[in-house]
């Protein structure tokens, strides 16, 4: 399973890139707003900085709501950089925009996916990635991981090439479960990425190695 970072924070992306485990980035209007980005020009500037750090797919979401405006906005975004992937919502208008843009070879990430039917339709409209939102389904009392399993299974049966990008990940356990369910990619916040590497036995082991070495070197 590949790891993408789910953030618009350039410093976090720079930090994570040093570990060599991140192969893409996903953003959305809320993540951009969190970084004080409120205009298309600022969004573009941040995305271009990110493309300098990570050489992989960088998802940028449209803010338009009707099909024509989404298509126009997505087309403009796709010109920002060759690695940019346009994020479109799981709505009928989103499908129209996916269809129009994918015909022009624009890579699409179908976002806000909460059902298998939405994922199937997006794949037929030309999505390269589908982003099922695990955490938000869990928040509503559903098992978000069931959706990942269902999409992975159905895409396998029907040899659908759209990649399953597990999103709205809230914990290291979500990452483990997404990997076991067969998601090709998990997009995760920086804090969760660090949490994936933490283990108290690693810390305790390092502590005792250091103390033992100090003791031995002094005697
Ligand atoms: O990739 C989608 C993600 O940013 C949404 O996460 O935690 O806001 O549900 P969350």
PDB file of C-alpha atoms and ligand atoms in Angstrom:
ATOM      1  CA  UNK A   1       0.000   0.000   0.000  1.00  0.00           C
ATOM      2  CA  UNK A   2       1.391   3.396  -0.989  1.00  0.00           C
ATOM      3  CA  UNK A   3       1.239   6.318   1.435  1.00  0.00           C
ATOM      4  CA  UNK A   4       0.036   9.797   0.501  1.00  0.00           C
ATOM      5  CA  UNK A   5       0.012  12.727   2.911  1.00  0.00           C
ATOM      6  CA  UNK A   6      -3.397  14.337   3.478  1.00  0.00           C
ATOM      7  CA  UNK A   7      -2.476  17.959   4.107  1.00  0.00           C
ATOM      8  CA  UNK A   8      -1.805  21.330   2.496  1.00  0.00           C
ATOM      9  CA  UNK A   9       0.881  22.120   5.062  1.00  0.00           C
ATOM     10  CA  UNK A  10       4.127  22.458   3.133  1.00  0.00           C
ATOM     11  CA  UNK A  11       6.338  22.108   6.243  1.00  0.00           C
ATOM     12  CA  UNK A  12       4.701  18.804   7.172  1.00  0.00           C
ATOM     13  CA  UNK A  13       5.135  17.553   3.622  1.00  0.00           C
ATOM     14  CA  UNK A  14       8.808  18.557   3.690  1.00  0.00           C
ATOM     15  CA  UNK A  15       9.321  16.702   6.999  1.00  0.00           C
ATOM     16  CA  UNK A  16       7.530  13.577   5.777  1.00  0.00           C
ATOM     17  CA  UNK A  17       9.394  13.619   2.450  1.00  0.00           C
ATOM     18  CA  UNK A  18      12.683  13.226   4.333  1.00  0.00           C
ATOM     19  CA  UNK A  19      11.497   9.816   5.565  1.00  0.00           C
ATOM     20  CA  UNK A  20      11.129   8.586   1.988  1.00  0.00           C
ATOM     21  CA  UNK A  21       7.747   6.966   2.550  1.00  0.00           C
ATOM     22  CA  UNK A  22       5.373   9.454   0.936  1.00  0.00           C
ATOM     23  CA  UNK A  23       4.607   9.095  -2.764  1.00  0.00           C
ATOM     24  CA  UNK A  24       1.745  11.579  -3.172  1.00  0.00           C
ATOM     25  CA  UNK A  25      -0.326  14.287  -1.494  1.00  0.00           C
ATOM     26  CA  UNK A  26      -4.053  14.968  -1.244  1.00  0.00           C
ATOM     27  CA  UNK A  27      -5.591  18.311  -0.376  1.00  0.00           C
ATOM     28  CA  UNK A  28      -9.100  19.676  -0.139  1.00  0.00           C
ATOM     29  CA  UNK A  29     -10.626  23.142   0.430  1.00  0.00           C
ATOM     30  CA  UNK A  30     -10.825  22.600   4.218  1.00  0.00           C
ATOM     31  CA  UNK A  31      -7.164  21.558   4.441  1.00  0.00           C
ATOM     32  CA  UNK A  32      -6.208  24.556   2.271  1.00  0.00           C
ATOM     33  CA  UNK A  33      -8.276  26.937   4.423  1.00  0.00           C
ATOM     34  CA  UNK A  34      -6.532  25.560   7.529  1.00  0.00           C
ATOM     35  CA  UNK A  35      -3.256  26.832   6.041  1.00  0.00           C
ATOM     36  CA  UNK A  36      -4.742  30.269   5.336  1.00  0.00           C
ATOM     37  CA  UNK A  37      -5.205  29.549   1.623  1.00  0.00           C
ATOM     38  CA  UNK A  38      -8.361  31.238   0.373  1.00  0.00           C
ATOM     39  CA  UNK A  39      -7.781  32.044  -3.298  1.00  0.00           C
ATOM     40  CA  UNK A  40      -7.045  29.951  -6.380  1.00  0.00           C
ATOM     41  CA  UNK A  41      -3.770  31.849  -6.817  1.00  0.00           C
ATOM     42  CA  UNK A  42      -2.609  30.951  -3.291  1.00  0.00           C
ATOM     43  CA  UNK A  43      -3.805  27.360  -3.698  1.00  0.00           C
ATOM     44  CA  UNK A  44      -1.780  27.112  -6.928  1.00  0.00           C
ATOM     45  CA  UNK A  45       1.304  28.582  -5.257  1.00  0.00           C
ATOM     46  CA  UNK A  46       1.115  26.038  -2.409  1.00  0.00           C
ATOM     47  CA  UNK A  47       0.554  23.156  -4.839  1.00  0.00           C
ATOM     48  CA  UNK A  48       3.573  24.185  -6.904  1.00  0.00           C
ATOM     49  CA  UNK A  49       5.703  24.184  -3.750  1.00  0.00           C
ATOM     50  CA  UNK A  50       4.390  20.696  -2.957  1.00  0.00           C
ATOM     51  CA  UNK A  51       5.227  19.431  -6.464  1.00  0.00           C
ATOM     52  CA  UNK A  52       8.821  20.525  -5.827  1.00  0.00           C
ATOM     53  CA  UNK A  53       8.948  18.319  -2.730  1.00  0.00           C
ATOM     54  CA  UNK A  54       6.995  15.220  -3.790  1.00  0.00           C
ATOM     55  CA  UNK A  55       7.342  13.742  -7.262  1.00  0.00           C
ATOM     56  CA  UNK A  56       3.981  11.989  -7.391  1.00  0.00           C
ATOM     57  CA  UNK A  57       0.236  12.578  -7.721  1.00  0.00           C
ATOM     58  CA  UNK A  58      -0.940  15.762  -5.964  1.00  0.00           C
ATOM     59  CA  UNK A  59      -4.730  16.004  -5.634  1.00  0.00           C
ATOM     60  CA  UNK A  60      -6.345  19.432  -5.870  1.00  0.00           C
ATOM     61  CA  UNK A  61     -10.074  19.790  -5.332  1.00  0.00           C
ATOM     62  CA  UNK A  62     -12.465  21.993  -7.297  1.00  0.00           C
ATOM     63  CA  UNK A  63     -14.802  24.311  -5.392  1.00  0.00           C
ATOM     64  CA  UNK A  64     -17.405  24.732  -8.147  1.00  0.00           C
ATOM     65  CA  UNK A  65     -20.645  22.796  -7.835  1.00  0.00           C
ATOM     66  CA  UNK A  66     -22.221  22.534 -11.289  1.00  0.00           C
ATOM     67  CA  UNK A  67     -20.828  20.302 -14.011  1.00  0.00           C
ATOM     68  CA  UNK A  68     -19.801  22.984 -16.459  1.00  0.00           C
ATOM     69  CA  UNK A  69     -18.046  25.122 -13.859  1.00  0.00           C
ATOM     70  CA  UNK A  70     -16.338  22.052 -12.329  1.00  0.00           C
ATOM     71  CA  UNK A  71     -15.079  20.992 -15.745  1.00  0.00           C
ATOM     72  CA  UNK A  72     -13.719  24.449 -16.500  1.00  0.00           C
ATOM     73  CA  UNK A  73     -12.134  24.789 -13.061  1.00  0.00           C
ATOM     74  CA  UNK A  74     -10.705  21.242 -13.212  1.00  0.00           C
ATOM     75  CA  UNK A  75      -9.267  21.896 -16.660  1.00  0.00           C
ATOM     76  CA  UNK A  76      -7.527  25.015 -15.344  1.00  0.00           C
ATOM     77  CA  UNK A  77      -6.183  23.169 -12.283  1.00  0.00           C
ATOM     78  CA  UNK A  78      -4.862  20.330 -14.458  1.00  0.00           C
ATOM     79  CA  UNK A  79      -2.591  22.845 -16.193  1.00  0.00           C
ATOM     80  CA  UNK A  80      -0.854  23.845 -12.957  1.00  0.00           C
ATOM     81  CA  UNK A  81       1.571  20.902 -13.103  1.00  0.00           C
ATOM     82  CA  UNK A  82       1.749  17.487 -14.852  1.00  0.00           C
ATOM     83  CA  UNK A  83       1.463  15.686 -11.483  1.00  0.00           C
ATOM     84  CA  UNK A  84      -1.769  17.414 -10.497  1.00  0.00           C
ATOM     85  CA  UNK A  85      -4.819  15.179 -10.087  1.00  0.00           C
ATOM     86  CA  UNK A  86      -8.220  16.902 -10.088  1.00  0.00           C
ATOM     87  CA  UNK A  87     -10.473  15.990  -7.181  1.00  0.00           C
ATOM     88  CA  UNK A  88     -14.170  15.904  -8.079  1.00  0.00           C
ATOM     89  CA  UNK A  89     -17.079  15.085  -5.794  1.00  0.00           C
ATOM     90  CA  UNK A  90     -19.303  11.989  -5.916  1.00  0.00           C
ATOM     91  CA  UNK A  91     -22.331  13.754  -7.401  1.00  0.00           C
ATOM     92  CA  UNK A  92     -24.050  13.495 -10.769  1.00  0.00           C
ATOM     93  CA  UNK A  93     -22.488  16.851 -11.711  1.00  0.00           C
ATOM     94  CA  UNK A  94     -19.140  15.424 -10.571  1.00  0.00           C
ATOM     95  CA  UNK A  95     -19.658  12.432 -12.895  1.00  0.00           C
ATOM     96  CA  UNK A  96     -20.257  14.764 -15.839  1.00  0.00           C
ATOM     97  CA  UNK A  97     -17.058  16.637 -15.067  1.00  0.00           C
ATOM     98  CA  UNK A  98     -15.137  13.335 -14.597  1.00  0.00           C
ATOM     99  CA  UNK A  99     -16.355  12.169 -17.996  1.00  0.00           C
ATOM    100  CA  UNK A 100     -15.408  15.411 -19.770  1.00  0.00           C
ATOM    101  CA  UNK A 101     -12.004  15.792 -18.112  1.00  0.00           C
ATOM    102  CA  UNK A 102     -10.920  12.147 -18.288  1.00  0.00           C
ATOM    103  CA  UNK A 103     -11.571  12.221 -22.052  1.00  0.00           C
ATOM    104  CA  UNK A 104      -8.907  14.945 -22.157  1.00  0.00           C
ATOM    105  CA  UNK A 105      -6.507  12.678 -20.211  1.00  0.00           C
ATOM    106  CA  UNK A 106      -6.896  14.645 -16.960  1.00  0.00           C
ATOM    107  CA  UNK A 107      -6.337  12.372 -13.942  1.00  0.00           C
ATOM    108  CA  UNK A 108      -9.327  12.338 -11.577  1.00  0.00           C
ATOM    109  CA  UNK A 109      -9.617  11.551  -7.879  1.00  0.00           C
ATOM    110  CA  UNK A 110     -13.275  10.891  -7.047  1.00  0.00           C
ATOM    111  CA  UNK A 111     -13.731  12.330  -3.573  1.00  0.00           C
ATOM    112  CA  UNK A 112     -16.401  12.242  -0.866  1.00  0.00           C
ATOM    113  CA  UNK A 113     -17.193   8.626  -1.755  1.00  0.00           C
ATOM    114  CA  UNK A 114     -19.508   6.956   0.754  1.00  0.00           C
ATOM    115  CA  UNK A 115     -20.974   4.054  -1.239  1.00  0.00           C
ATOM    116  CA  UNK A 116     -20.009   1.244  -3.585  1.00  0.00           C
ATOM    117  CA  UNK A 117     -22.443   2.535  -6.212  1.00  0.00           C
ATOM    118  CA  UNK A 118     -20.754   5.937  -6.204  1.00  0.00           C
ATOM    119  CA  UNK A 119     -17.378   4.222  -6.681  1.00  0.00           C
ATOM    120  CA  UNK A 120     -18.661   2.048  -9.551  1.00  0.00           C
ATOM    121  CA  UNK A 121     -20.153   5.031 -11.379  1.00  0.00           C
ATOM    122  CA  UNK A 122     -17.021   7.135 -10.873  1.00  0.00           C
ATOM    123  CA  UNK A 123     -14.857   4.372 -12.308  1.00  0.00           C
ATOM    124  CA  UNK A 124     -17.053   4.239 -15.402  1.00  0.00           C
ATOM    125  CA  UNK A 125     -16.897   8.020 -15.780  1.00  0.00           C
ATOM    126  CA  UNK A 126     -13.097   7.827 -15.890  1.00  0.00           C
ATOM    127  CA  UNK A 127     -11.717   8.215 -12.349  1.00  0.00           C
ATOM    128  CA  UNK A 128      -8.098   7.175 -11.775  1.00  0.00           C
ATOM    129  CA  UNK A 129      -8.585   7.118  -7.986  1.00  0.00           C
ATOM    130  CA  UNK A 130     -11.597   6.792  -5.711  1.00  0.00           C
ATOM    131  CA  UNK A 131     -11.444   8.161  -2.170  1.00  0.00           C
ATOM    132  CA  UNK A 132     -13.793   6.396   0.259  1.00  0.00           C
ATOM    133  CA  UNK A 133     -13.972   8.436   3.492  1.00  0.00           C
ATOM    134  CA  UNK A 134     -13.470   5.854   6.237  1.00  0.00           C
ATOM    135  CA  UNK A 135     -13.435   8.121   9.305  1.00  0.00           C
ATOM    136  CA  UNK A 136     -16.563  10.037   8.345  1.00  0.00           C
ATOM    137  CA  UNK A 137     -18.477   6.768   7.856  1.00  0.00           C
ATOM    138  CA  UNK A 138     -17.257   5.561  11.264  1.00  0.00           C
ATOM    139  CA  UNK A 139     -18.450   8.894  12.718  1.00  0.00           C
ATOM    140  CA  UNK A 140     -21.974   8.057  11.544  1.00  0.00           C
ATOM    141  CA  UNK A 141     -21.986   4.566  13.055  1.00  0.00           C
ATOM    142  CA  UNK A 142     -21.050   2.642   9.891  1.00  0.00           C
ATOM    143  CA  UNK A 143     -17.891   0.576   9.420  1.00  0.00           C
ATOM    144  CA  UNK A 144     -15.886   2.627   6.903  1.00  0.00           C
ATOM    145  CA  UNK A 145     -13.593  -0.322   6.305  1.00  0.00           C
ATOM    146  CA  UNK A 146     -16.491  -2.390   4.924  1.00  0.00           C
ATOM    147  CA  UNK A 147     -16.714   0.102   2.070  1.00  0.00           C
ATOM    148  CA  UNK A 148     -12.995  -0.268   1.301  1.00  0.00           C
ATOM    149  CA  UNK A 149     -13.356  -4.066   1.262  1.00  0.00           C
ATOM    150  CA  UNK A 150     -16.430  -3.902  -1.005  1.00  0.00           C
ATOM    151  CA  UNK A 151     -14.847  -1.549  -3.530  1.00  0.00           C
ATOM    152  CA  UNK A 152     -11.587  -3.529  -3.620  1.00  0.00           C
ATOM    153  CA  UNK A 153     -13.519  -6.781  -4.156  1.00  0.00           C
ATOM    154  CA  UNK A 154     -15.837  -5.449  -6.870  1.00  0.00           C
ATOM    155  CA  UNK A 155     -13.047  -3.654  -8.741  1.00  0.00           C
ATOM    156  CA  UNK A 156     -11.054  -6.896  -8.675  1.00  0.00           C
ATOM    157  CA  UNK A 157     -13.962  -9.012  -9.959  1.00  0.00           C
ATOM    158  CA  UNK A 158     -14.608  -6.589 -12.819  1.00  0.00           C
ATOM    159  CA  UNK A 159     -10.963  -5.747 -13.481  1.00  0.00           C
ATOM    160  CA  UNK A 160     -11.596  -2.043 -12.902  1.00  0.00           C
ATOM    161  CA  UNK A 161      -8.327  -0.129 -12.952  1.00  0.00           C
ATOM    162  CA  UNK A 162      -9.386   2.791 -10.683  1.00  0.00           C
ATOM    163  CA  UNK A 163      -7.180   2.724  -7.577  1.00  0.00           C
ATOM    164  CA  UNK A 164      -8.727   2.680  -4.113  1.00  0.00           C
ATOM    165  CA  UNK A 165      -7.340   5.556  -2.058  1.00  0.00           C
ATOM    166  CA  UNK A 166      -8.463   5.161   1.558  1.00  0.00           C
ATOM    167  CA  UNK A 167      -9.199   8.666   2.900  1.00  0.00           C
ATOM    168  CA  UNK A 168     -10.451  10.340   6.059  1.00  0.00           C
ATOM    169  CA  UNK A 169      -8.011   8.174   7.975  1.00  0.00           C
ATOM    170  CA  UNK A 170      -7.847   9.038  11.649  1.00  0.00           C
ATOM    171  CA  UNK A 171      -5.506   6.479  13.237  1.00  0.00           C
ATOM    172  CA  UNK A 172      -2.661   4.012  12.652  1.00  0.00           C
ATOM    173  CA  UNK A 173      -5.243   1.219  13.052  1.00  0.00           C
ATOM    174  CA  UNK A 174      -7.150   2.610  10.052  1.00  0.00           C
ATOM    175  CA  UNK A 175      -3.895   2.287   8.037  1.00  0.00           C
ATOM    176  CA  UNK A 176      -3.414  -1.333   9.045  1.00  0.00           C
ATOM    177  CA  UNK A 177      -7.003  -2.171   8.201  1.00  0.00           C
ATOM    178  CA  UNK A 178      -6.922  -0.332   4.866  1.00  0.00           C
ATOM    179  CA  UNK A 179      -3.759  -2.232   3.907  1.00  0.00           C
ATOM    180  CA  UNK A 180      -5.334  -5.569   4.887  1.00  0.00           C
ATOM    181  CA  UNK A 181      -8.496  -4.685   2.955  1.00  0.00           C
ATOM    182  CA  UNK A 182      -6.408  -4.200  -0.202  1.00  0.00           C
ATOM    183  CA  UNK A 183      -6.526  -0.409  -0.657  1.00  0.00           C
ATOM    184  CA  UNK A 184      -3.746   0.531  -3.083  1.00  0.00           C
ATOM    185  CA  UNK A 185      -3.151   3.844  -1.286  1.00  0.00           C
ATOM    186  CA  UNK A 186      -3.879   5.405   2.103  1.00  0.00           C
ATOM    187  CA  UNK A 187      -3.832   9.170   2.442  1.00  0.00           C
ATOM    188  CA  UNK A 188      -3.059  10.156   5.987  1.00  0.00           C
ATOM    189  CA  UNK A 189      -2.474  13.190   8.194  1.00  0.00           C
ATOM    190  CA  UNK A 190       1.150  13.797   9.258  1.00  0.00           C
ATOM    191  CA  UNK A 191       0.321  12.994  12.894  1.00  0.00           C
ATOM    192  CA  UNK A 192      -1.003   9.564  11.903  1.00  0.00           C
ATOM    193  CA  UNK A 193       2.105   8.927   9.788  1.00  0.00           C
ATOM    194  CA  UNK A 194       4.301   9.539  12.851  1.00  0.00           C
ATOM    195  CA  UNK A 195       1.962   7.388  14.957  1.00  0.00           C
ATOM    196  CA  UNK A 196       2.449   4.478  12.538  1.00  0.00           C
ATOM    197  CA  UNK A 197       6.141   4.401  13.432  1.00  0.00           C
ATOM    198  CA  UNK A 198       5.767   4.764  17.196  1.00  0.00           C
ATOM    199  CA  UNK A 199       6.082   1.796  19.535  1.00  0.00           C
ATOM    200  CA  UNK A 200       6.784   1.899  23.288  1.00  0.00           C
ATOM    201  CA  UNK A 201       9.015  -1.187  23.045  1.00  0.00           C
ATOM    202  CA  UNK A 202      11.171   0.564  20.423  1.00  0.00           C
ATOM    203  CA  UNK A 203      11.565   3.562  22.762  1.00  0.00           C
ATOM    204  CA  UNK A 204      12.274   1.343  25.779  1.00  0.00           C
ATOM    205  CA  UNK A 205      14.758  -0.743  23.781  1.00  0.00           C
ATOM    206  CA  UNK A 206      16.609   2.343  22.530  1.00  0.00           C
ATOM    207  CA  UNK A 207      16.696   3.748  26.033  1.00  0.00           C
ATOM    208  CA  UNK A 208      18.248   0.600  27.483  1.00  0.00           C
ATOM    209  CA  UNK A 209      20.767   0.248  24.616  1.00  0.00           C
ATOM    210  CA  UNK A 210      21.878   3.847  25.188  1.00  0.00           C
ATOM    211  CA  UNK A 211      22.174   3.418  28.979  1.00  0.00           C
ATOM    212  CA  UNK A 212      24.033   0.098  28.698  1.00  0.00           C
ATOM    213  CA  UNK A 213      26.484   1.597  26.195  1.00  0.00           C
ATOM    214  CA  UNK A 214      27.094   4.653  28.394  1.00  0.00           C
ATOM    215  CA  UNK A 215      27.712   2.376  31.398  1.00  0.00           C
ATOM    216  CA  UNK A 216      30.110   0.142  29.435  1.00  0.00           C
ATOM    217  CA  UNK A 217      32.036   3.062  27.971  1.00  0.00           C
ATOM    218  CA  UNK A 218      32.576   4.592  31.426  1.00  0.00           C
ATOM    219  CA  UNK A 219      33.806   1.384  33.108  1.00  0.00           C
TER     220      UNK A 219
HETATM  221  O1  LIG B   1      -8.854  12.976   2.377  1.00  0.00           O
HETATM  222  C1  LIG B   1     -10.050  13.407   2.959  1.00  0.00           C
HETATM  223  C2  LIG B   1      -9.806  13.880   4.319  1.00  0.00           C
HETATM  224  O2  LIG B   1      -9.090  15.077   4.303  1.00  0.00           O
HETATM  225  C3  LIG B   1     -11.010  14.039   5.149  1.00  0.00           C
HETATM  226  O3  LIG B   1     -10.599  13.733   6.423  1.00  0.00           O
HETATM  227  O4  LIG B   1     -10.692  13.704   8.847  1.00  0.00           O
HETATM  228  O5  LIG B   1     -11.784  15.572   7.562  1.00  0.00           O
HETATM  229  O6  LIG B   1     -12.767  13.276   7.547  1.00  0.00           O
HETATM  230  P1  LIG B   1     -11.526  14.097   7.662  1.00  0.00           P
END
